[in-house]
Amino acid sequence: MLQIYNSLSRQKELFTPREPGKVGMYVCGITVYDYCHIGHARMFIVFDVLYRHLQALGLDVTYVRNVTDVDDKIIARAAQNNEPVDVLTDRFIDAMIEDETALNVLRPTHEPRATAAIDQMVALIDVLIEKGMAYAADNGDVYYSVSKFAGYGKLSGRKLEDMRAGERVAVDHHKHDPMDFVLWKSVKPGEPSWPSPWGEGRPGWHIECSAMAKSLLGEQFDIHGGGMDLQFPHHENERAQSEAAHDKTFANYWMHNGFVRVDEEKMSKSLDNFFTVREVLKEYTGEELRFFIVNSHYRSALNYSTAQLDAARAALQRLYTSLRGTLNNANAGIEQSYVDRFNESMNDDLNTAEAFAVLFDLAGEINKLDSPESAQATKLANTLRALGDRLGLLQADPEAALQGAPAKSGDLSSSDIDALIAERNTARAEKNWQRSDDIRDQLAQAGITLEDAGGKTTWRRS
RNA sequence: GGCUGAAUGGCAGAGUGGCUAUGCACCGGAUUGCAAAUCCGUUUACCUCGGUUCGACUCCGGGUUCAGCCUCCA
């Protein structure tokens, strides 16, 4: 019985799909004008874990995550680079896919691009105007009349009066009400545009998601997700548009992931304190970054630091070390009690931190066994790999994972390392401990840790 | 100013009205030529002030601090 925290009701609710056995899920993706940062990575990973969990529960999930490929920032960046908008967006979409692959994020069922759904947006705006919920201003813009939607503010927990009282909403004389937001922006010189009944122009950001969700999931669906900062105004507006147009509930459950912070401050472009995924991947593996993100609850704030990534590496080393030497036999069976515990944690609003305790318990049990190749060890290792996969982790060959981390210092090749290990073992056979220890120290300097066990010497990056 | 949310041991991070989270680090032991890895054991908590209760880190109320949203933002 899955319970998820619904931002709309501000409490955990039992998850009941609209159609038994099926789930429609929409997540707001990114605006492609730059490389993905750790905050984007968190969104990808959080909803990837949810996607995997829903599937593990036997549900047939249609997962839609859009790509916003037309927007002020994209246009500005393309102009700055002196390149066409689509060349810029294609490049960053490719980069995004590379990053996701490195983080072992599954591709959503559909990844619609806003520019391919303009017709649906125009149609939706048309419906809103027909219903008197929107109006075309004399400057060619179309606005949504916020005051005509009774439930406005419910998702973000704010009142229209409070918002109006705020001084931070810029006054625009084309709007009937300062809170009204734009559905269609009239064309400006040099900008991409499409024809519409209100003249050439381009869609506002909010209408994109309403239109793409409708065309791929229908007028109603189960889960709508995104970053915490999208709750207002983006999701509030999406909800207002879709519910006003269709006269029915839009998404039943709204989920928002917490932020990544740096020095206890939100990671963002404007604060210029962000780290891109590819930057971090120079020093850490995608799996280490993923572990760091999955290690804490998806709604809590997550403080980024290299100390945290180091801790993720150490934790992952413990898990992989327990798998070392075990047989990778998918038919070895599953120890159900661990799976049950794992599911119980995951069913509690994706309590991944608690679920991890199950993985570490499994690692401890495997370590206690006499032989990693015993039937029981194989079964437990099989269970550990299966549960790891539920979180998108532990699928690599243990030895490769332990040796594959990017070196933090030094840059010895594996053949250099093997040669030194061979020389050291010769010295050890001669009980030349001085020479043996010198070599071990030398490797330690280069970030290589040696382990002599069972008559064999293995190594890993530390 | 309005509205959310959070405060747990050296660090990270779950959770519970009375019972070991977990990982890393630390300490003692086993193992090892010495290490590493592993195993066994130990130590270190619940922002503050009041209240409810036989008993509160856990529930209620006040306070303090921090973060987020109210403007593009995952």
Coordinates of C-alpha atoms (C1' of nucleotides) in Angstrom, one line a residue:
Chain A
M1 CA 0.0 0.0 0.0
L2 CA 1.8 3.0 -1.3
Q3 CA 1.4 6.3 0.5
I4 CA 2.6 9.5 -1.1
Y5 CA 2.8 13.0 0.2
N6 CA 0.4 15.1 -1.8
S7 CA 1.4 18.7 -2.0
L8 CA -2.2 19.6 -2.7
S9 CA -3.5 18.3 0.7
R10 CA -0.2 18.7 2.5
Q11 CA -0.3 15.2 3.9
K12 CA 0.5 11.6 3.1
E13 CA -2.3 9.9 1.2
L14 CA -2.9 6.3 0.1
F15 CA -2.1 6.1 -3.6
T16 CA -5.0 4.9 -5.6
P17 CA -4.6 4.9 -9.4
R18 CA -7.6 6.3 -11.4
E19 CA -7.6 3.1 -13.4
P20 CA -6.6 -0.1 -11.5
G21 CA -3.2 -1.2 -12.5
K22 CA -2.3 1.9 -14.5
V23 CA -0.6 5.1 -13.7
G24 CA -0.2 8.3 -15.6
M25 CA 2.6 10.5 -14.4
Y26 CA 3.8 13.9 -15.7
V27 CA 6.9 15.6 -14.5
C28 CA 8.1 19.0 -15.5
G29 CA 11.5 18.6 -17.2
I30 CA 14.1 21.2 -17.8
T31 CA 14.5 24.3 -20.1
V32 CA 17.4 23.4 -22.3
Y33 CA 19.8 26.3 -22.6
D34 CA 22.7 25.0 -20.5
Y35 CA 24.1 21.8 -18.9
C36 CA 22.2 20.1 -16.2
H37 CA 23.2 20.9 -12.7
I38 CA 22.9 18.7 -9.5
G39 CA 19.5 20.1 -8.8
H40 CA 18.2 18.9 -12.2
A41 CA 19.9 15.6 -11.5
R42 CA 17.9 15.3 -8.3
M43 CA 14.7 15.8 -10.1
F44 CA 15.6 13.2 -12.7
I45 CA 16.6 10.7 -10.1
V46 CA 13.8 11.3 -7.6
F47 CA 11.1 10.6 -10.2
D48 CA 13.1 7.8 -11.7
V49 CA 13.1 6.1 -8.3
L50 CA 9.3 6.7 -8.2
Y51 CA 8.9 5.3 -11.7
R52 CA 10.9 2.2 -10.8
H53 CA 8.9 1.7 -7.6
L54 CA 5.6 2.0 -9.3
Q55 CA 6.7 -0.6 -11.8
A56 CA 8.0 -2.8 -9.1
L57 CA 4.5 -2.7 -7.6
G58 CA 3.2 -4.2 -10.8
L59 CA 1.7 -1.0 -12.2
D60 CA 1.8 -0.1 -15.9
V61 CA 3.2 3.4 -15.8
T62 CA 3.1 6.0 -18.6
Y63 CA 5.7 8.5 -17.6
V64 CA 5.9 11.8 -19.4
R65 CA 8.6 14.3 -18.9
N66 CA 8.7 17.3 -21.1
V67 CA 11.5 19.4 -22.5
T68 CA 10.9 23.2 -22.7
D69 CA 12.7 24.2 -25.9
V70 CA 11.2 27.7 -26.4
D71 CA 11.6 30.4 -23.8
D72 CA 13.1 33.8 -23.1
K73 CA 16.3 32.3 -21.7
I74 CA 16.8 30.0 -24.7
I75 CA 16.2 32.9 -27.1
A76 CA 18.7 35.1 -25.2
R77 CA 21.3 32.4 -25.1
A78 CA 21.0 31.5 -28.7
A79 CA 21.3 35.2 -29.6
Q80 CA 24.4 35.6 -27.4
N81 CA 26.0 32.5 -29.0
N82 CA 24.9 33.7 -32.4
E83 CA 23.4 30.4 -33.3
P84 CA 19.9 29.2 -34.2
V85 CA 17.6 28.3 -31.3
D86 CA 17.2 24.7 -32.5
V87 CA 20.9 24.1 -32.7
L88 CA 21.3 25.3 -29.2
T89 CA 18.4 23.2 -27.8
D90 CA 19.4 20.0 -29.7
R91 CA 22.9 20.3 -28.3
F92 CA 21.7 20.6 -24.7
I93 CA 19.1 17.9 -25.1
D94 CA 21.9 15.5 -26.2
A95 CA 24.0 16.6 -23.2
M96 CA 21.0 16.0 -20.9
I97 CA 20.6 12.5 -22.2
E98 CA 24.3 11.8 -21.7
D99 CA 24.0 13.0 -18.1
E100 CA 21.0 10.9 -17.5
T101 CA 22.7 7.8 -18.9
A102 CA 25.6 8.4 -16.5
L103 CA 23.2 8.6 -13.6
N104 CA 21.4 5.4 -14.7
V105 CA 18.1 7.3 -15.2
L106 CA 15.5 5.4 -17.2
R107 CA 14.1 7.2 -20.2
P108 CA 10.5 8.3 -19.6
T109 CA 7.8 6.8 -21.8
H110 CA 7.4 10.1 -23.6
E111 CA 9.7 13.2 -23.7
P112 CA 7.7 15.7 -25.6
R113 CA 9.2 18.9 -26.8
A114 CA 7.2 22.1 -26.4
T115 CA 7.8 23.2 -29.9
A116 CA 6.2 20.1 -31.3
A117 CA 3.0 20.7 -29.4
I118 CA 2.1 24.3 -30.4
D119 CA -1.1 23.3 -32.0
Q120 CA -2.4 21.7 -28.9
M121 CA -1.5 24.8 -26.9
V122 CA -3.3 27.0 -29.3
A123 CA -6.3 24.8 -29.1
L124 CA -6.3 24.8 -25.3
I125 CA -6.0 28.6 -25.2
D126 CA -8.9 28.8 -27.5
V127 CA -11.0 26.7 -25.2
L128 CA -10.1 29.0 -22.3
I129 CA -11.1 32.1 -24.3
E130 CA -14.4 30.4 -25.3
K131 CA -15.1 29.8 -21.7
G132 CA -14.4 33.3 -20.7
M133 CA -11.4 32.3 -18.6
A134 CA -8.9 34.1 -20.8
Y135 CA -8.8 37.2 -22.9
A136 CA -6.7 38.5 -25.8
A137 CA -5.2 41.9 -25.0
D138 CA -4.8 44.6 -27.6
N139 CA -1.0 44.0 -27.8
G140 CA -1.5 40.5 -29.1
D141 CA -0.8 38.7 -25.8
V142 CA -3.4 36.4 -24.3
Y143 CA -3.9 36.3 -20.5
Y144 CA -5.5 33.9 -18.1
S145 CA -8.1 35.5 -15.7
V146 CA -6.9 34.2 -12.4
S147 CA -9.8 35.7 -10.5
K148 CA -12.3 33.6 -12.5
F149 CA -10.8 30.3 -11.3
A150 CA -12.3 29.6 -7.9
G151 CA -9.6 27.2 -6.7
Y152 CA -6.7 29.5 -7.5
G153 CA -4.0 29.3 -4.8
K154 CA -5.1 26.0 -3.4
L155 CA -2.0 24.1 -4.5
S156 CA 0.5 26.6 -3.3
G157 CA -1.5 27.5 -0.2
R158 CA -1.9 31.2 -0.8
K159 CA -4.7 33.6 -1.2
L160 CA -5.2 35.9 -4.1
E161 CA -5.5 38.9 -1.8
D162 CA -2.2 38.2 -0.1
M163 CA -0.5 37.9 -3.5
R164 CA -2.1 41.1 -4.8
A165 CA -0.9 42.9 -1.7
G166 CA 2.7 41.9 -2.6
E167 CA 4.7 44.7 -4.2
R168 CA 6.7 42.4 -6.3
V169 CA 4.3 41.8 -9.1
A170 CA 5.1 44.2 -12.0
V171 CA 2.2 46.3 -13.2
D172 CA 1.3 45.6 -16.8
H173 CA -1.4 47.7 -18.2
H174 CA -2.5 45.1 -20.7
K175 CA -3.6 42.8 -17.9
H176 CA -7.1 43.1 -16.3
D177 CA -5.6 42.0 -13.0
P178 CA -1.9 42.1 -12.0
M179 CA -2.1 38.4 -11.1
D180 CA -3.2 37.4 -14.6
F181 CA -0.5 35.4 -16.4
V182 CA 0.4 35.1 -20.0
L183 CA -0.8 32.2 -22.2
W184 CA 0.4 33.5 -25.5
K185 CA 3.1 36.1 -26.2
S186 CA 3.0 38.2 -29.3
V187 CA 6.0 37.9 -31.5
K188 CA 9.0 40.3 -31.1
P189 CA 11.6 40.9 -33.9
G190 CA 14.1 38.0 -34.3
E191 CA 12.2 35.6 -32.1
P192 CA 10.8 32.2 -33.1
S193 CA 7.0 32.4 -33.6
W194 CA 4.0 30.4 -34.7
P195 CA 0.7 31.6 -36.2
S196 CA -2.4 31.7 -34.0
P197 CA -5.8 33.3 -34.0
W198 CA -4.4 36.1 -32.0
G199 CA -1.5 36.7 -34.3
E200 CA 2.1 35.4 -34.6
G201 CA 3.6 34.6 -31.3
R202 CA 4.8 31.9 -28.9
P203 CA 3.3 30.1 -26.0
G204 CA 3.7 31.0 -22.3
W205 CA 5.5 28.5 -20.2
H206 CA 2.6 27.2 -18.2
I207 CA 0.3 26.4 -21.1
E208 CA 3.0 24.1 -22.5
C209 CA 2.7 21.5 -19.7
S210 CA -1.1 21.7 -19.6
A211 CA -1.2 20.9 -23.4
M212 CA 1.4 18.2 -23.4
A213 CA 0.0 16.5 -20.4
K214 CA -3.4 16.5 -22.0
S215 CA -2.2 15.1 -25.3
L216 CA -0.2 12.2 -23.8
L217 CA -2.1 11.4 -20.6
G218 CA -5.6 12.8 -21.1
E219 CA -7.5 15.5 -19.2
Q220 CA -7.0 13.7 -15.9
F221 CA -4.1 11.6 -14.7
D222 CA -2.6 10.4 -11.4
I223 CA 0.7 12.0 -10.5
H224 CA 2.2 15.4 -11.4
G225 CA 5.7 16.1 -10.2
G226 CA 8.5 18.6 -10.4
G227 CA 10.8 20.7 -8.3
M228 CA 9.6 22.5 -5.2
D229 CA 10.0 25.9 -6.8
L230 CA 7.5 25.0 -9.5
Q231 CA 4.7 24.7 -7.1
F232 CA 4.1 28.4 -7.5
P233 CA 3.4 29.8 -9.9
H234 CA 4.0 27.1 -12.6
H235 CA 1.9 24.2 -11.2
E236 CA -0.7 26.5 -9.7
N237 CA -1.2 28.0 -13.2
E238 CA -1.1 24.6 -15.0
R239 CA -3.8 23.4 -12.7
A240 CA -5.9 26.5 -13.2
Q241 CA -5.7 26.2 -16.9
S242 CA -6.4 22.5 -17.2
E243 CA -9.2 22.4 -14.7
A244 CA -10.9 25.5 -16.1
A245 CA -10.7 24.1 -19.6
H246 CA -11.9 20.6 -18.8
D247 CA -14.1 21.1 -15.7
K248 CA -12.5 18.2 -13.9
T249 CA -9.6 17.4 -11.6
F250 CA -6.3 17.6 -13.4
A251 CA -3.7 15.6 -11.4
N252 CA -4.8 13.7 -8.3
Y253 CA -1.4 13.7 -6.6
W254 CA 1.2 16.5 -6.7
M255 CA 4.7 15.7 -5.7
H256 CA 7.6 18.1 -5.3
N257 CA 11.2 17.2 -4.7
G258 CA 13.4 19.4 -2.3
F259 CA 16.3 21.4 -3.4
V260 CA 20.0 20.8 -3.6
R261 CA 21.9 23.5 -1.6
V262 CA 25.4 24.7 -1.5
D263 CA 26.5 26.1 1.8
E264 CA 22.9 25.9 3.0
E265 CA 21.7 28.1 0.1
K266 CA 19.7 27.0 -2.8
M267 CA 21.7 25.9 -5.8
S268 CA 20.7 28.1 -8.7
K269 CA 21.8 29.8 -11.8
S270 CA 21.2 33.3 -10.5
L271 CA 23.3 32.7 -7.4
D272 CA 26.0 31.2 -9.6
N273 CA 26.6 28.5 -7.0
F274 CA 25.7 25.5 -9.2
F275 CA 27.7 22.5 -10.1
T276 CA 26.9 20.7 -13.4
V277 CA 26.6 17.0 -13.5
R278 CA 29.5 16.7 -15.9
E279 CA 31.7 18.7 -13.7
V280 CA 31.0 16.4 -10.8
L281 CA 31.5 13.3 -13.0
K282 CA 35.1 14.2 -13.4
E283 CA 35.8 13.4 -9.8
Y284 CA 33.0 10.9 -8.9
T285 CA 31.1 8.2 -10.7
G286 CA 27.5 8.7 -11.7
E287 CA 26.6 6.0 -9.3
E288 CA 28.3 7.9 -6.4
L289 CA 26.3 11.0 -7.3
R290 CA 23.2 9.0 -7.5
F291 CA 23.8 7.4 -4.2
F292 CA 24.3 10.8 -2.6
I293 CA 20.9 11.9 -3.9
V294 CA 18.9 8.8 -3.1
N295 CA 20.5 8.6 0.3
S296 CA 18.2 11.2 1.7
H297 CA 14.4 11.7 1.5
Y298 CA 13.3 13.3 -1.7
R299 CA 11.4 16.2 0.0
S300 CA 14.2 17.2 2.3
A301 CA 16.9 19.8 1.5
L302 CA 20.1 18.3 0.3
N303 CA 23.4 20.0 0.9
Y304 CA 26.0 19.4 -1.7
S305 CA 29.6 19.0 -0.7
T306 CA 32.6 16.9 -1.7
A307 CA 32.6 15.5 1.8
Q308 CA 29.1 14.1 1.1
L309 CA 30.2 12.6 -2.2
D310 CA 33.2 11.0 -0.4
A311 CA 30.7 9.5 2.1
A312 CA 28.7 8.2 -0.8
R313 CA 31.8 6.6 -2.2
A314 CA 32.6 4.9 1.1
A315 CA 29.1 3.6 1.6
L316 CA 29.0 2.2 -2.0
Q317 CA 32.4 0.6 -1.4
R318 CA 30.9 -1.3 1.5
L319 CA 28.1 -2.6 -0.6
Y320 CA 30.2 -3.5 -3.5
T321 CA 32.8 -5.1 -1.2
S322 CA 30.1 -7.5 0.1
L323 CA 29.2 -8.4 -3.5
R324 CA 32.8 -9.1 -4.4
G325 CA 33.4 -12.8 -5.1
T326 CA 29.7 -13.6 -5.1
L327 CA 28.2 -15.4 -8.1
N328 CA 25.9 -13.3 -10.2
N329 CA 23.1 -15.8 -10.8
A330 CA 19.7 -14.2 -11.3
N331 CA 18.1 -17.6 -10.7
A332 CA 19.5 -18.1 -7.3
G333 CA 16.3 -16.9 -5.6
I334 CA 15.4 -13.9 -3.5
E335 CA 15.3 -13.6 0.3
Q336 CA 11.8 -12.3 0.5
S337 CA 12.0 -10.8 4.1
Y338 CA 14.4 -8.2 2.9
V339 CA 12.3 -7.3 -0.1
D340 CA 9.3 -6.9 2.2
R341 CA 11.2 -4.6 4.5
F342 CA 12.4 -2.6 1.5
N343 CA 9.0 -2.3 0.0
E344 CA 7.5 -1.2 3.3
S345 CA 10.0 1.7 3.5
M346 CA 9.5 2.6 -0.2
N347 CA 5.7 2.5 0.3
D348 CA 6.1 5.1 3.0
D349 CA 6.4 8.1 0.6
L350 CA 9.6 6.7 -0.9
N351 CA 11.6 6.5 2.3
T352 CA 14.8 5.7 0.5
A353 CA 17.0 6.4 3.5
E354 CA 15.2 3.7 5.5
A355 CA 15.3 1.4 2.5
F356 CA 19.1 1.7 2.4
A357 CA 19.3 0.2 5.9
V358 CA 18.0 -3.0 4.3
L359 CA 20.8 -3.0 1.7
F360 CA 23.4 -2.6 4.4
D361 CA 21.9 -5.4 6.5
L362 CA 22.1 -7.6 3.5
A363 CA 25.7 -6.7 2.9
G364 CA 26.5 -7.5 6.6
E365 CA 24.8 -10.9 6.3
I366 CA 26.8 -11.7 3.2
N367 CA 30.0 -10.7 4.9
K368 CA 29.3 -13.0 7.8
L369 CA 29.1 -16.1 5.6
D370 CA 32.1 -18.3 5.2
S371 CA 32.1 -18.4 1.4
P372 CA 30.8 -15.8 -1.0
E373 CA 30.1 -18.6 -3.4
S374 CA 27.8 -20.6 -1.1
A375 CA 24.1 -21.0 -2.1
Q376 CA 23.0 -18.7 0.7
A377 CA 25.6 -16.0 -0.2
T378 CA 24.4 -16.2 -3.9
K379 CA 20.8 -15.8 -2.8
L380 CA 21.6 -12.8 -0.6
A381 CA 23.8 -11.2 -3.2
N382 CA 21.0 -11.7 -5.7
T383 CA 18.6 -10.0 -3.4
L384 CA 21.0 -7.1 -2.8
R385 CA 21.5 -6.6 -6.5
A386 CA 17.8 -6.7 -7.1
L387 CA 17.0 -4.2 -4.4
G388 CA 20.0 -2.1 -5.6
D389 CA 18.4 -2.0 -9.0
R390 CA 15.2 -0.7 -7.5
L391 CA 17.2 2.4 -6.6
G392 CA 19.2 2.3 -9.9
L393 CA 22.3 1.2 -8.1
L394 CA 24.7 -1.8 -7.7
Q395 CA 24.4 -3.2 -11.2
A396 CA 28.1 -3.0 -12.0
D397 CA 30.6 -5.7 -11.6
P398 CA 31.9 -5.3 -8.0
E399 CA 35.6 -5.3 -8.9
A400 CA 35.0 -2.9 -11.8
A401 CA 33.0 -0.6 -9.6
L402 CA 35.7 -0.6 -6.9
Q403 CA 38.4 0.1 -9.4
G404 CA 36.5 2.4 -11.7
A405 CA 36.1 5.5 -9.5
P406 CA 37.9 8.4 -11.0
A407 CA 41.2 8.8 -9.2
K408 CA 41.3 11.8 -6.9
S409 CA 45.1 12.0 -7.0
G410 CA 47.7 10.3 -9.2
D411 CA 46.8 8.7 -12.5
L412 CA 48.3 5.2 -12.6
S413 CA 47.0 2.8 -15.2
S414 CA 45.8 -0.6 -14.2
S415 CA 48.8 -2.2 -15.9
D416 CA 51.1 0.0 -13.8
I417 CA 49.2 -1.0 -10.7
D418 CA 49.3 -4.7 -11.6
A419 CA 53.0 -4.5 -12.2
L420 CA 53.6 -2.9 -8.8
I421 CA 51.4 -5.5 -7.1
A422 CA 53.3 -8.3 -8.8
E423 CA 56.6 -6.8 -7.6
R424 CA 55.2 -6.4 -4.1
N425 CA 54.0 -10.0 -4.0
T426 CA 57.5 -11.1 -5.0
A427 CA 58.9 -9.0 -2.1
R428 CA 56.3 -10.5 0.3
A429 CA 57.2 -14.0 -0.7
E430 CA 60.8 -13.2 0.2
K431 CA 59.6 -11.5 3.4
N432 CA 61.1 -8.3 2.2
W433 CA 58.5 -6.3 4.2
Q434 CA 60.3 -3.0 3.7
R435 CA 60.1 -3.2 -0.1
S436 CA 56.5 -4.5 0.1
D437 CA 55.3 -1.7 2.3
D438 CA 57.1 0.9 0.2
I439 CA 55.2 -0.2 -2.8
R440 CA 51.9 -0.1 -0.8
D441 CA 52.7 3.4 0.4
Q442 CA 53.5 4.5 -3.2
L443 CA 50.1 3.2 -4.4
A444 CA 48.3 4.7 -1.4
Q445 CA 49.8 8.1 -2.5
A446 CA 48.2 7.6 -5.8
G447 CA 44.8 6.9 -4.3
I448 CA 45.0 3.1 -4.5
T449 CA 44.2 0.9 -1.6
L450 CA 45.5 -2.7 -1.6
E451 CA 43.8 -5.6 0.1
D452 CA 45.5 -9.0 0.7
A453 CA 42.8 -11.6 1.2
G454 CA 42.5 -15.2 0.5
G455 CA 46.0 -15.4 -0.9
K456 CA 45.2 -12.8 -3.5
T457 CA 45.8 -9.1 -3.7
T458 CA 43.1 -6.8 -4.9
W459 CA 43.0 -3.1 -5.2
R460 CA 40.5 -0.3 -5.3
R461 CA 40.5 3.5 -5.7
S462 CA 39.9 5.2 -2.4
Chain B
rG1 C1' 5.3 41.5 5.4
rG2 C1' 2.4 36.7 3.8
rC3 C1' 2.7 31.4 3.3
rU4 C1' 5.4 26.6 3.7
rG5 C1' 8.9 23.3 5.8
rA6 C1' 13.0 22.0 9.0
rA7 C1' 15.9 21.7 13.8
rU8 C1' 18.5 14.2 15.9
rG9 C1' 25.1 11.7 18.3
rG10 C1' 32.0 14.1 15.3
rC11 C1' 29.6 14.1 10.0
rA12 C1' 25.4 12.5 6.9
rG13 C1' 20.6 10.7 7.8
rA14 C1' 15.9 7.6 9.2
rG15 C1' 12.4 6.8 13.0
rU16 C1' 9.5 5.9 17.4
rG17 C1' 4.9 7.9 23.3
rG18 C1' 8.6 3.3 27.1
rC19 C1' 12.5 -1.4 23.0
rU20 C1' 20.1 -1.0 18.6
rA21 C1' 18.0 2.8 12.5
rU22 C1' 21.8 2.7 8.8
rG23 C1' 26.5 4.5 6.6
rC24 C1' 31.1 7.1 7.5
rA25 C1' 34.5 8.5 11.6
rC26 C1' 36.2 7.1 16.7
rC27 C1' 37.7 3.4 20.6
rG28 C1' 38.6 -2.0 22.2
rG29 C1' 39.1 -7.1 20.4
rA30 C1' 39.6 -11.1 16.5
rU31 C1' 42.1 -11.7 11.9
rU32 C1' 46.7 -10.0 9.2
rG33 C1' 54.2 -10.1 8.6
rC34 C1' 52.2 -5.0 9.2
rA35 C1' 48.0 -3.1 6.8
rA36 C1' 43.4 -3.1 4.1
rA37 C1' 38.8 -5.6 3.9
rU38 C1' 35.7 -8.4 7.2
rC39 C1' 33.7 -10.0 11.9
rC40 C1' 32.6 -9.1 17.4
rG41 C1' 32.0 -5.4 21.0
rU42 C1' 31.8 -0.2 23.0
rU43 C1' 31.1 5.1 23.1
rU44 C1' 28.6 9.7 21.2
rA45 C1' 21.8 12.2 20.2
rC46 C1' 17.3 14.1 19.8
rC47 C1' 17.3 23.5 19.4
rU48 C1' 14.8 26.1 23.8
rC49 C1' 10.8 27.1 27.4
rG50 C1' 6.2 25.4 29.2
rG51 C1' 2.0 21.8 29.0
rU52 C1' -0.4 16.8 28.5
rU53 C1' 1.2 11.8 30.4
rC54 C1' 3.0 6.7 35.0
rG55 C1' 6.6 8.0 31.1
rA56 C1' 8.1 12.6 25.4
rC57 C1' 13.4 13.2 21.2
rU58 C1' 8.4 11.5 19.7
rC59 C1' 1.8 14.7 21.2
rC60 C1' 0.1 20.2 22.2
rG61 C1' 1.4 25.6 22.8
rG62 C1' 5.1 29.7 22.9
rG63 C1' 10.1 31.1 21.5
rU64 C1' 14.8 30.9 18.8
rU65 C1' 17.5 29.7 14.5
rC66 C1' 17.8 28.0 9.4
rA67 C1' 15.9 27.2 4.5
rG68 C1' 12.3 27.7 0.5
rC69 C1' 8.2 30.2 -2.1
rC70 C1' 5.7 34.9 -2.9
rU71 C1' 10.0 37.1 -9.8
rC72 C1' 12.8 33.0 -14.3
rC73 C1' 14.2 28.6 -11.6
rA74 C1' 14.4 21.1 -10.7

